[in-house]
Amino acid sequence: MIAELVIFIILGTVAVATGVAVILSKNPVHAVLFLVINFFSVAMFYLVLSAQFVAFLQILVYAGAIMVLFLFVVMLLNLTGAIESVQDKLPAQKWVGLALGIALLLEAGVVTAAGVFRQVPAAPPPSPNFGTSAPVGVKLFFDYLLPFEVTSVLLLIAIVGSIVLARRRTY
Amino acid sequence: MRIPVDPSDWLILIPEFILLGTAIAILMIDAFAKAASDRSSPWISLAGTAGAIVAAVFLWGNPLSGFGGMIVNDDFGVLVSTAILTGTALAVLISVDYVRREELPAGEYYALILLSTIGMLLMVSSANLIMIFLSLEVLSIALYVLTGFARMRPRSQEAGMKYFLLGSFSAAILVYGVALIYGATGTVDLQSIADELISPGVLGNPVLLAGAGLVLVGLGFKVAAVPFQMWTPDVYEGAPSTVAAFMSIGSKAAAFAALVRVLIFAMGGLRPEWLAAVWVIAALTMTVGNLVAIAQDNIKRMLAYSSIAHAGYILVAVAAANRLGLQSIPFYLIAYAFMNLGAWAVVTAVTRKGEEAVGLSDYSGLFWSHPVLAGSMGLFMFALAGIPPTAGFTAKIYVFMAAVAADMIGLLIIAIVTTIISAYFYLRVTVIMFMERPAEPPVVTVPTPLAVAIAVAAAGTIWLFLFPGVTQSFTDTVARLL
């Protein structure tokens, strides 16, 4: 129990810190690299939750394929100069956002400290092969077959949409 | 060996499959016979939509549930689907000449309209939070692309980008809500959530309340409720008029169906908790939508605020959460499909290439050069304001009756006062069209498909006023779901 808590705190710190670093980095390449670390720490979360299969998918798909794509795009576009020249038209909103964010954090802290979240009943321990590829596959192709199929429509839309928007030839 | 699904489960999805087949056929024709596709794709999509309407009506009165309760077919869903498909058919009709005029890629345009409609129909019949999220993504991503479809116009690109970013945030908020609801109840199935809510330990769970609140925000974004409406005017103004027309019906109707399923069917036991939030959102939506609409000089922005305001009236029916409210929602959506698409059809007729001539002044004296067009616009404005003899009047009366039955007098008063305020800017359009005499008459052409769309919309607007009983008897069966 204690070990789990320690791991959670370490992973949580890394995830939050890298997440903040992603949006604070001025250099897009640094931001993308912080995102890789963030994805890895999220994958570790999945491992702690005994969802091994999802953890490895997270590393393969996000930290692997998608991040490489990101890096390619960032390097091809060479955005460094463009970012510096972006002007914030509403500088006040930064402070309003900060104030609201702190208020939300305080609220969440007070609610948590008051102990209301302890009402949540503890989940039963997972079955021995929980989180391996077999039960995930069975879930996906039996209980969640329809969402799985609908995803194909979603991908079709994404393909058609990106081609339409990116194609050079105009009509 | 388990069989993944009962073959009969696919029956529920016949309308979606017809649309999917049509969309793929259009894409294929577009890939291999470009010239033929530009001419034929609107008519193919119209045929597909008609087929989907027939299939949806065929499913009427057959309460079905499929894929382990992932989707359901009930009379509420069929009625809302009919509203959506009517909107799609009319949007395709008004697009025929618009797409040609603006030189948009026809094949992809109609395919994306149909694919987005699939997402809308799926969202209407979703009985599972995962399905609601997925179908929301299907309909939204197609709409993001369609909004930025006029690539040569910076306004359209800006609107597409804005819609995409804000929409992604709202989808993320929705998913967060779904995760919290799952954490509190241990299920994403709406029926199981309703069963879970009977136990008092779950009912007062703050995690569940936070989840319900976040889902309300995510869906509130889609229906353009205040304070999640920021995107609406910019997106409606920048998007091609036909796309704005299409999304003002479809995504609103689909999101309202999901809202009804989540708030009333699944979380009806939680109504004392969510009522205050929905009450405030409804009141704000009606007030802000109608008041800001007064200040608009651009007809597209005015219609955007009008669509925000109408979301407020439907939210009153959601807040009522009684038999009358449940009946009035599909009726309101069908009536809104006719009157709002009619108004957008006229806007499409008056705008010129490159989305020019969208100011209210461009309508000045329209009656003297195009009496029929101006007359129908007047009818649609009357309908949107809720003045008889139009469907808009009947729809509003139903919503008001639902509010009375639910004892929500405060909300009723706000609804009536804002309706009176709204008459000002709707009637102003009419006054501009009929009373002013322009120096030079506006150049307006009304192609045949557009004229047909306006005629159908006008006929529907009056028909639903004269014979509300037809839909009334349908909606009666909807009320039994409660």
XYZ file of C-alpha atoms in Angstrom:
653
model
C 0.000 0.000 0.000
C 2.744 2.417 1.024
C 4.892 1.383 -1.938
C 1.964 2.011 -4.264
C 1.475 5.477 -2.780
C 5.170 6.332 -3.175
C 5.163 5.218 -6.803
C 1.977 7.171 -7.425
C 3.430 10.352 -5.931
C 6.635 10.055 -7.958
C 4.787 9.330 -11.211
C 2.231 12.033 -10.516
C 4.931 14.621 -9.899
C 6.705 13.698 -13.115
C 3.469 13.713 -15.133
C 2.328 17.092 -13.824
C 5.785 18.662 -14.072
C 6.333 17.528 -17.663
C 2.783 18.538 -18.541
C 3.452 22.057 -17.290
C 6.811 22.062 -19.063
C 5.088 21.204 -22.374
C 3.033 24.365 -22.331
C 5.777 26.569 -20.884
C 8.586 25.593 -23.266
C 9.280 28.300 -25.807
C 11.084 25.859 -28.063
C 8.615 23.472 -29.760
C 11.175 20.648 -29.896
C 11.618 20.836 -26.127
C 7.846 20.839 -25.682
C 7.528 17.683 -27.778
C 10.300 15.956 -25.836
C 8.643 16.828 -22.532
C 5.455 15.353 -23.972
C 7.313 12.071 -24.584
C 8.260 11.891 -20.906
C 4.689 12.765 -19.997
C 3.379 9.902 -22.146
C 5.842 7.509 -20.528
C 4.754 8.456 -17.025
C 1.110 8.008 -18.013
C 2.038 4.577 -19.391
C 3.570 3.781 -15.997
C 0.253 4.754 -14.393
C -1.478 2.167 -16.565
C 1.076 -0.417 -15.443
C 0.403 0.388 -11.788
C -3.291 -0.077 -12.516
C -2.381 -3.546 -13.909
C -3.419 -2.545 -17.427
C -0.257 -3.816 -19.104
C -1.663 -4.016 -22.610
C -2.892 -0.424 -22.585
C 0.439 0.691 -21.121
C 2.378 -0.825 -23.993
C -0.066 0.563 -26.547
C 0.452 3.975 -24.973
C 4.216 3.684 -25.416
C 4.068 2.186 -28.909
C 1.404 4.459 -30.361
C 1.825 7.742 -28.506
C 5.401 7.880 -27.298
C 6.540 6.046 -30.435
C 4.578 6.737 -33.595
C 2.731 9.947 -32.821
C 5.667 11.704 -31.169
C 7.948 10.941 -34.104
C 5.303 12.465 -36.337
C 5.127 15.517 -34.089
C 8.891 15.960 -34.178
C 8.918 15.676 -37.967
C 6.208 18.317 -38.315
C 7.898 20.665 -35.846
C 11.257 20.326 -37.580
C 9.801 20.666 -41.091
C 7.789 23.757 -40.213
C 10.619 25.343 -38.200
C 8.240 27.388 -36.097
C 10.773 28.970 -33.743
C 10.561 32.462 -35.209
C 6.788 32.417 -35.612
C 6.177 31.687 -31.941
C 8.155 34.701 -30.767
C 6.091 37.036 -32.922
C 2.683 35.911 -31.619
C 1.056 38.808 -29.796
C -1.315 38.268 -26.911
C -4.238 40.563 -27.631
C -5.811 40.072 -24.210
C -2.925 40.058 -21.683
C -5.418 40.362 -18.808
C -6.911 36.941 -19.500
C -3.698 35.276 -18.361
C -4.183 36.620 -14.836
C -7.906 35.957 -14.775
C -7.188 32.412 -15.881
C -4.531 32.039 -13.188
C -6.899 33.319 -10.505
C -9.706 31.008 -11.639
C -7.311 28.074 -11.840
C -6.052 28.674 -8.300
C -9.644 29.008 -7.096
C -10.498 25.649 -8.714
C -7.428 24.003 -7.179
C -8.301 25.371 -3.726
C -11.877 24.182 -4.116
C -10.728 20.709 -5.126
C -8.270 20.691 -2.216
C -10.918 21.704 0.325
C -13.372 19.123 -1.010
C -10.739 16.400 -0.893
C -9.548 17.436 2.579
C -13.128 17.303 3.831
C -13.026 13.629 3.009
C -16.018 13.417 0.696
C -14.104 11.302 -1.812
C -13.560 8.568 0.770
C -17.163 7.501 0.241
C -16.116 5.831 -2.993
C -16.164 2.091 -2.346
C -12.921 0.233 -2.990
C -12.880 -1.649 -6.276
C -12.644 -5.438 -6.056
C -9.166 -6.828 -6.830
C -8.747 -7.524 -10.565
C -8.712 -11.074 -11.885
C -5.231 -12.603 -12.482
C -5.176 -12.088 -16.264
C -6.810 -8.641 -16.089
C -5.216 -6.150 -18.430
C -3.483 -8.653 -20.680
C -4.231 -8.589 -24.378
C -6.699 -11.496 -24.321
C -9.365 -9.988 -22.053
C -8.912 -6.583 -23.686
C -9.469 -8.186 -27.095
C -12.523 -10.078 -25.899
C -13.990 -6.892 -24.438
C -13.226 -4.992 -27.620
C -14.721 -7.496 -30.039
C -17.707 -8.607 -27.962
C -18.981 -5.968 -25.573
C -17.526 -2.974 -27.372
C -17.843 -4.165 -30.963
C -20.034 -1.274 -32.036
C -17.771 1.499 -30.676
C -14.873 -0.325 -32.320
C -16.661 -0.282 -35.674
C -17.766 3.336 -35.286
C -14.113 4.264 -34.841
C -13.584 3.170 -38.451
C -16.094 5.793 -39.597
C -14.248 8.327 -37.466
C -10.956 7.426 -39.152
C -12.566 7.635 -42.594
C -13.740 11.161 -41.768
C -10.293 12.094 -40.498
C -8.645 10.827 -43.708
C -11.115 12.544 -46.046
C -11.000 15.716 -43.970
C -7.249 16.012 -43.789
C -6.878 15.397 -47.519
C -9.493 18.015 -48.345
C -7.896 20.610 -46.099
C -4.283 19.885 -47.022
C -4.508 19.269 -50.764
C -2.623 21.813 -52.815
C -4.828 21.834 -55.910
C -7.678 24.283 -55.534
C -11.098 24.135 -57.055
C -17.865 -19.764 -28.803
C -19.816 -16.598 -28.166
C -21.311 -14.840 -31.127
C -20.264 -11.168 -30.932
C -23.672 -9.763 -31.804
C -27.133 -10.941 -32.536
C -27.670 -10.470 -36.297
C -30.880 -8.611 -35.530
C -28.835 -5.949 -33.723
C -27.764 -4.590 -37.081
C -31.409 -3.787 -37.879
C -31.254 -0.743 -35.614
C -28.383 0.604 -37.677
C -30.068 0.411 -41.101
C -30.383 4.214 -41.481
C -26.714 4.643 -40.563
C -25.657 1.914 -42.985
C -27.626 3.475 -45.833
C -25.868 6.786 -45.197
C -22.464 5.120 -44.884
C -22.956 3.235 -48.155
C -24.043 6.429 -49.884
C -21.068 8.374 -48.553
C -18.599 5.708 -49.691
C -20.302 5.512 -53.101
C -19.935 9.285 -53.489
C -16.250 9.130 -52.524
C -15.659 6.308 -55.004
C -17.410 8.097 -57.864
C -15.453 11.214 -56.967
C -12.183 9.306 -57.121
C -12.813 7.631 -60.467
C -15.178 9.943 -62.333
C -14.614 13.493 -61.186
C -16.893 15.181 -63.696
C -19.802 12.839 -63.051
C -19.369 13.234 -59.319
C -19.696 17.014 -59.354
C -23.062 16.683 -61.052
C -24.420 13.604 -59.340
C -23.248 13.686 -55.712
C -25.972 16.018 -54.378
C -28.669 13.816 -55.882
C -27.039 10.615 -54.640
C -26.807 12.055 -51.131
C -30.415 13.208 -51.340
C -31.475 9.689 -52.324
C -29.401 8.240 -49.471
C -30.943 10.628 -46.968
C -34.423 9.785 -48.231
C -33.626 6.086 -47.837
C -32.426 6.719 -44.294
C -35.657 8.587 -43.482
C -37.703 5.658 -44.795
C -35.605 3.228 -42.750
C -35.931 5.387 -39.630
C -39.710 5.567 -40.025
C -39.746 1.807 -40.593
C -38.155 1.441 -37.140
C -40.982 3.447 -35.579
C -42.845 1.665 -32.810
C -40.255 -1.110 -32.466
C -38.501 -0.641 -29.160
C -35.197 -2.392 -29.833
C -31.898 -2.502 -28.060
C -28.709 -3.859 -29.523
C -25.029 -4.543 -28.956
C -25.518 -5.274 -25.289
C -27.490 -2.083 -24.693
C -24.981 0.145 -26.519
C -27.706 1.568 -28.709
C -31.453 1.643 -28.462
C -34.225 2.345 -30.886
C -37.165 4.065 -29.248
C -39.793 6.474 -30.475
C -37.973 9.455 -28.994
C -34.894 8.529 -31.002
C -36.841 8.007 -34.215
C -38.480 11.434 -33.939
C -35.205 13.247 -33.276
C -33.547 11.259 -36.081
C -36.327 12.398 -38.399
C -35.610 16.008 -37.451
C -31.908 15.485 -38.164
C -32.492 13.730 -41.496
C -34.960 16.425 -42.555
C -32.272 18.974 -41.801
C -29.711 16.994 -43.786
C -32.020 16.639 -46.805
C -32.803 20.365 -46.829
C -29.129 21.241 -46.308
C -28.191 19.083 -49.311
C -30.850 20.814 -51.415
C -29.594 24.302 -50.594
C -26.005 23.164 -51.195
C -26.520 22.106 -54.837
C -25.871 25.505 -56.363
C -23.901 26.892 -53.445
C -21.144 24.280 -53.758
C -20.897 25.001 -57.479
C -20.882 28.769 -56.950
C -18.192 28.674 -54.269
C -16.210 26.048 -56.200
C -15.970 23.655 -53.269
C -14.891 20.036 -53.840
C -18.331 18.454 -54.267
C -17.599 14.794 -53.582
C -15.920 15.333 -50.246
C -18.468 17.966 -49.247
C -21.490 15.698 -49.569
C -19.639 12.663 -48.215
C -18.690 14.582 -45.073
C -22.252 15.875 -44.649
C -23.525 12.274 -44.737
C -20.768 10.960 -42.453
C -21.512 13.704 -39.954
C -25.190 12.740 -40.114
C -24.204 9.164 -39.210
C -22.573 10.515 -36.054
C -25.715 12.487 -35.256
C -28.009 9.486 -35.699
C -25.711 7.287 -33.597
C -25.640 9.907 -30.870
C -29.436 10.002 -30.818
C -29.679 6.253 -30.250
C -26.670 5.888 -27.934
C -27.515 4.357 -24.580
C -23.925 4.221 -23.384
C -21.578 7.045 -22.439
C -18.769 5.620 -24.584
C -21.046 5.592 -27.620
C -22.222 9.133 -26.867
C -18.616 10.331 -26.819
C -17.634 8.426 -29.976
C -20.621 9.575 -32.004
C -20.040 13.122 -30.781
C -16.525 12.892 -32.195
C -17.792 11.457 -35.498
C -20.247 14.294 -35.997
C -17.889 17.004 -34.714
C -14.767 16.136 -36.676
C -16.743 16.132 -39.916
C -18.196 19.517 -38.920
C -14.754 20.986 -38.116
C -13.615 20.091 -41.609
C -16.820 21.377 -43.214
C -16.506 24.672 -41.322
C -13.057 25.273 -42.763
C -14.099 23.906 -46.146
C -13.870 27.193 -48.055
C -10.088 27.152 -47.968
C -9.736 30.270 -50.062
C -11.612 32.336 -47.490
C -9.533 33.185 -44.369
C -12.751 33.642 -42.357
C -13.740 30.048 -43.035
C -10.301 28.759 -42.065
C -10.301 30.810 -38.882
C -13.756 29.525 -37.963
C -12.712 25.941 -38.633
C -9.640 26.280 -36.437
C -11.563 27.980 -33.648
C -14.301 25.364 -33.729
C -11.740 22.566 -33.760
C -9.797 23.847 -30.743
C -12.802 24.715 -28.600
C -14.617 21.567 -29.683
C -11.665 19.390 -28.703
C -11.581 21.008 -25.271
C -15.279 20.432 -24.768
C -14.928 16.803 -25.885
C -12.103 16.365 -23.364
C -14.315 17.816 -20.632
C -17.078 15.413 -21.631
C -14.708 12.436 -21.416
C -13.512 13.586 -18.014
C -17.129 13.649 -16.893
C -17.694 10.163 -18.303
C -14.639 8.905 -16.402
C -15.910 10.378 -13.127
C -19.379 8.909 -13.650
C -17.751 5.551 -14.318
C -15.686 5.954 -11.156
C -18.778 6.653 -9.086
C -21.158 4.066 -10.539
C -18.827 1.471 -12.052
C -20.663 1.522 -15.371
C -21.016 3.585 -18.532
C -24.338 2.025 -19.512
C -27.145 4.541 -19.084
C -29.680 1.965 -17.896
C -27.229 0.585 -15.309
C -26.469 4.116 -14.133
C -30.193 4.653 -13.619
C -30.325 1.398 -11.611
C -27.280 2.406 -9.551
C -28.828 5.733 -8.627
C -31.456 3.997 -6.521
C -28.915 3.314 -3.770
C -28.493 6.369 -1.526
C -24.714 5.948 -1.226
C -24.299 6.644 -4.946
C -26.878 9.425 -5.099
C -24.989 11.930 -2.975
C -21.561 10.952 -4.263
C -19.625 14.134 -5.133
C -17.674 12.264 -7.824
C -20.934 11.462 -9.595
C -22.103 15.066 -9.287
C -18.817 16.373 -10.674
C -19.084 13.879 -13.547
C -22.654 14.887 -14.341
C -21.604 18.531 -14.283
C -18.750 17.970 -16.724
C -20.985 15.975 -19.091
C -23.470 18.845 -18.934
C -20.675 21.244 -19.941
C -19.547 19.018 -22.829
C -23.048 18.636 -24.245
C -23.908 22.251 -23.441
C -21.084 23.262 -25.763
C -22.635 21.272 -28.592
C -26.121 22.723 -28.166
C -24.552 26.209 -27.876
C -25.884 26.975 -24.408
C -24.611 30.018 -22.514
C -21.885 30.201 -21.125
C -20.464 27.656 -23.592
C -21.674 29.543 -26.667
C -18.564 31.663 -27.447
C -17.764 29.740 -30.617
C -21.227 29.911 -32.181
C -21.332 33.356 -33.826
C -17.783 33.147 -35.204
C -18.256 29.632 -36.541
C -21.655 30.346 -38.113
C -20.299 33.511 -39.686
C -17.125 31.953 -41.055
C -18.519 28.597 -42.142
C -20.167 28.211 -45.537
C -23.835 29.208 -45.072
C -25.026 25.742 -46.026
C -22.749 24.137 -43.420
C -23.959 26.561 -40.758
C -27.526 25.605 -41.705
C -26.713 21.912 -41.472
C -24.969 22.103 -38.106
C -27.540 24.415 -36.532
C -30.064 21.561 -36.748
C -28.089 18.360 -36.676
C -25.533 18.830 -33.955
C -28.063 20.630 -31.758
C -30.701 17.904 -32.123
C -28.179 15.107 -31.545
C -26.706 16.765 -28.460
C -30.175 17.420 -27.039
C -31.102 13.767 -27.532
C -27.949 12.753 -25.642
C -28.686 15.340 -22.948
C -32.194 13.937 -22.504
C -30.866 10.390 -22.307
C -28.163 11.276 -19.778
C -30.038 13.767 -17.591
C -33.614 12.454 -17.730
C -33.393 8.742 -18.563
C -30.155 7.868 -16.725
C -29.942 10.537 -14.028
C -33.606 11.289 -13.479
C -33.033 10.350 -9.826
C -30.476 13.123 -9.633
C -32.853 15.830 -10.898
C -32.927 17.782 -7.608
C -29.152 18.123 -7.982
C -28.883 19.074 -11.671
C -32.056 21.129 -11.891
C -30.411 24.275 -10.495
C -27.586 24.079 -13.049
C -29.900 23.460 -16.013
C -32.271 26.177 -14.766
C -29.496 28.774 -14.684
C -28.067 27.677 -18.038
C -31.515 27.806 -19.676
C -32.251 31.253 -18.253
C -28.838 32.614 -19.310
C -29.092 31.038 -22.767
C -32.485 32.568 -23.521
C -31.507 35.983 -22.165
C -28.034 36.334 -23.675
C -29.011 34.761 -27.020
C -31.952 37.069 -27.589
C -30.389 40.240 -26.205
C -27.135 39.986 -28.148
C -29.004 39.071 -31.333
C -30.539 42.556 -31.285
C -27.125 44.161 -31.772
C -26.192 42.094 -34.843
C -26.008 43.636 -38.308
C -24.810 40.446 -39.950
C -27.631 38.038 -40.719
C -25.450 34.973 -40.128
C -24.413 36.187 -36.691
C -28.001 37.075 -35.923
C -29.118 33.559 -36.800
C -26.267 32.191 -34.665
C -27.535 34.075 -31.624
C -31.049 33.020 -32.540
C -29.908 29.383 -32.483
C -28.363 29.970 -29.054
C -31.671 31.404 -27.839
C -33.634 28.433 -29.194
C -31.322 26.056 -27.344
C -32.428 27.914 -24.223
C -36.108 27.185 -24.883
C -35.412 23.493 -25.444
C -33.383 23.488 -22.208
C -36.530 24.686 -20.430
C -38.224 21.490 -21.606
C -35.190 19.462 -20.442
C -35.320 21.132 -17.030
C -39.029 20.353 -16.778
C -38.210 16.656 -17.291
C -41.893 15.716 -17.331
C -44.154 14.071 -19.913
C -44.935 17.367 -21.617
C -41.294 18.344 -21.682
C -40.281 15.061 -23.225
C -42.999 15.438 -25.848
C -42.127 18.993 -26.679
C -38.413 18.357 -27.322
C -38.814 16.266 -30.515
C -41.631 18.526 -31.695
C -39.536 21.631 -31.117
C -36.567 20.083 -32.942
C -38.647 19.097 -35.988
C -40.307 22.519 -36.128
C -36.898 24.165 -35.692
C -35.457 22.055 -38.517
C -38.060 23.447 -40.918
C -38.086 27.090 -39.854
C -34.378 27.524 -39.253
C -33.281 25.751 -42.430
C -35.819 27.821 -44.325
C -34.231 31.000 -42.993
C -30.744 29.752 -43.867
C -31.956 28.797 -47.358
C -33.015 32.385 -47.953
C -29.657 33.589 -46.606
C -27.922 31.260 -49.064
C -29.993 32.732 -51.877
C -29.177 36.328 -50.991
C -25.439 35.879 -50.332
C -23.191 36.208 -53.330
C -19.978 34.405 -54.195
C -17.394 34.500 -51.421
C -20.049 34.914 -48.707
C -20.706 38.534 -49.632
C -23.960 40.367 -48.919
C -24.628 39.016 -45.440
C -25.515 42.372 -43.886
C -29.081 43.125 -42.862
C -28.993 46.076 -45.280
C -28.617 43.630 -48.159
C -32.193 42.580 -47.443
C -33.543 46.072 -47.779
C -36.486 46.123 -50.166
C -36.112 42.458 -51.046
C -39.898 42.217 -51.200
C -40.157 44.623 -54.125
C -37.829 42.608 -56.335
C -38.428 39.067 -54.995
C -41.824 38.991 -53.297
C -42.002 35.204 -52.814
C -38.499 34.942 -51.381
C -39.081 37.854 -49.009
C -42.494 36.449 -48.095
C -40.990 33.089 -47.099
C -38.224 34.825 -45.144
C -40.944 36.759 -43.339
C -42.707 33.490 -42.549
C -39.511 31.923 -41.163
C -38.801 35.031 -39.072
C -42.364 34.875 -37.672
C -41.827 31.183 -36.922
C -38.502 31.751 -35.163
C -40.098 34.542 -33.126
C -42.939 32.201 -32.199
C -45.781 34.103 -33.844
C -48.794 32.186 -35.248
C -49.661 30.766 -37.748
C -46.357 28.918 -37.632
C -44.810 25.831 -36.053
C -42.582 28.053 -33.931
C -45.649 29.236 -32.035
C -46.874 25.695 -31.350
C -43.416 24.539 -30.284
C -43.023 27.402 -27.816
C -46.528 26.809 -26.405
C -45.610 23.168 -25.725
C -42.426 24.216 -23.935
C -44.310 26.788 -21.862
C -46.930 24.181 -20.942
C -44.153 21.819 -19.847
C -42.706 24.574 -17.647
C -46.123 25.201 -16.095
C -46.652 21.505 -15.435
C -43.250 21.313 -13.751
C -44.082 24.356 -11.608
C -41.170 26.364 -12.962
C -42.873 29.739 -13.034
C -39.649 31.743 -12.817
C -38.199 30.081 -15.892
C -41.543 30.438 -17.683
C -41.552 34.194 -17.088
C -37.993 34.503 -18.427
C -38.979 32.434 -21.470
C -42.004 34.621 -22.231
C -40.162 37.910 -21.718
C -37.245 36.843 -23.922
C -39.695 35.647 -26.593
C -41.202 39.122 -26.680
C -37.709 40.665 -26.883
C -36.803 38.314 -29.722
C -39.762 39.532 -31.777
C -37.897 42.825 -32.161
C -34.929 41.521 -34.153
C -36.885 38.931 -36.111
C -39.466 41.483 -37.157
C -36.742 44.020 -37.951
C -35.625 41.770 -40.810
C -39.192 41.691 -42.070
C -39.523 45.463 -41.791
C -36.270 45.958 -43.710
C -37.469 43.643 -46.467
C -40.957 45.092 -46.827
C -40.812 48.747 -45.832
C -37.573 49.998 -47.328
C -37.102 50.908 -50.954
C -33.476 50.484 -52.029
C -31.872 52.702 -54.644
C -30.899 49.626 -56.625
C -32.633 46.263 -56.225
C -30.469 43.444 -54.787
C -29.124 40.908 -57.271
C -30.582 37.625 -56.154
C -30.939 34.374 -58.041
C -33.010 31.500 -56.733
C -32.047 28.211 -58.384
C -34.665 25.443 -58.498
C -33.266 23.126 -55.755
C -33.052 26.086 -53.401
C -36.606 27.094 -54.260
C -37.771 23.537 -53.534
C -35.986 23.604 -50.152
C -37.621 26.913 -49.241
C -41.024 25.627 -50.338
C -40.649 22.416 -48.285
C -39.463 24.358 -45.240
C -42.344 26.837 -45.541
C -44.871 24.047 -46.004
C -43.475 22.202 -42.976
C -43.552 25.347 -40.869
C -47.241 25.926 -41.594
C -48.220 22.250 -41.613
C -46.907 21.668 -38.090
C -49.004 24.624 -36.934
C -52.193 23.463 -38.640
C -51.832 19.791 -37.742
C -49.721 19.546 -34.592
C -51.945 16.564 -33.764
C -50.088 14.390 -36.251
C -46.819 14.774 -34.392
C -48.692 15.048 -31.135
C -49.952 11.493 -31.441
C -46.376 10.412 -32.183
C -44.965 12.285 -29.232
C -47.614 10.714 -26.994
C -45.798 7.423 -27.311
C -42.558 9.201 -26.453
C -44.004 10.370 -23.159
C -44.615 6.770 -22.195
C -40.841 6.288 -22.034
C -40.702 8.306 -18.838
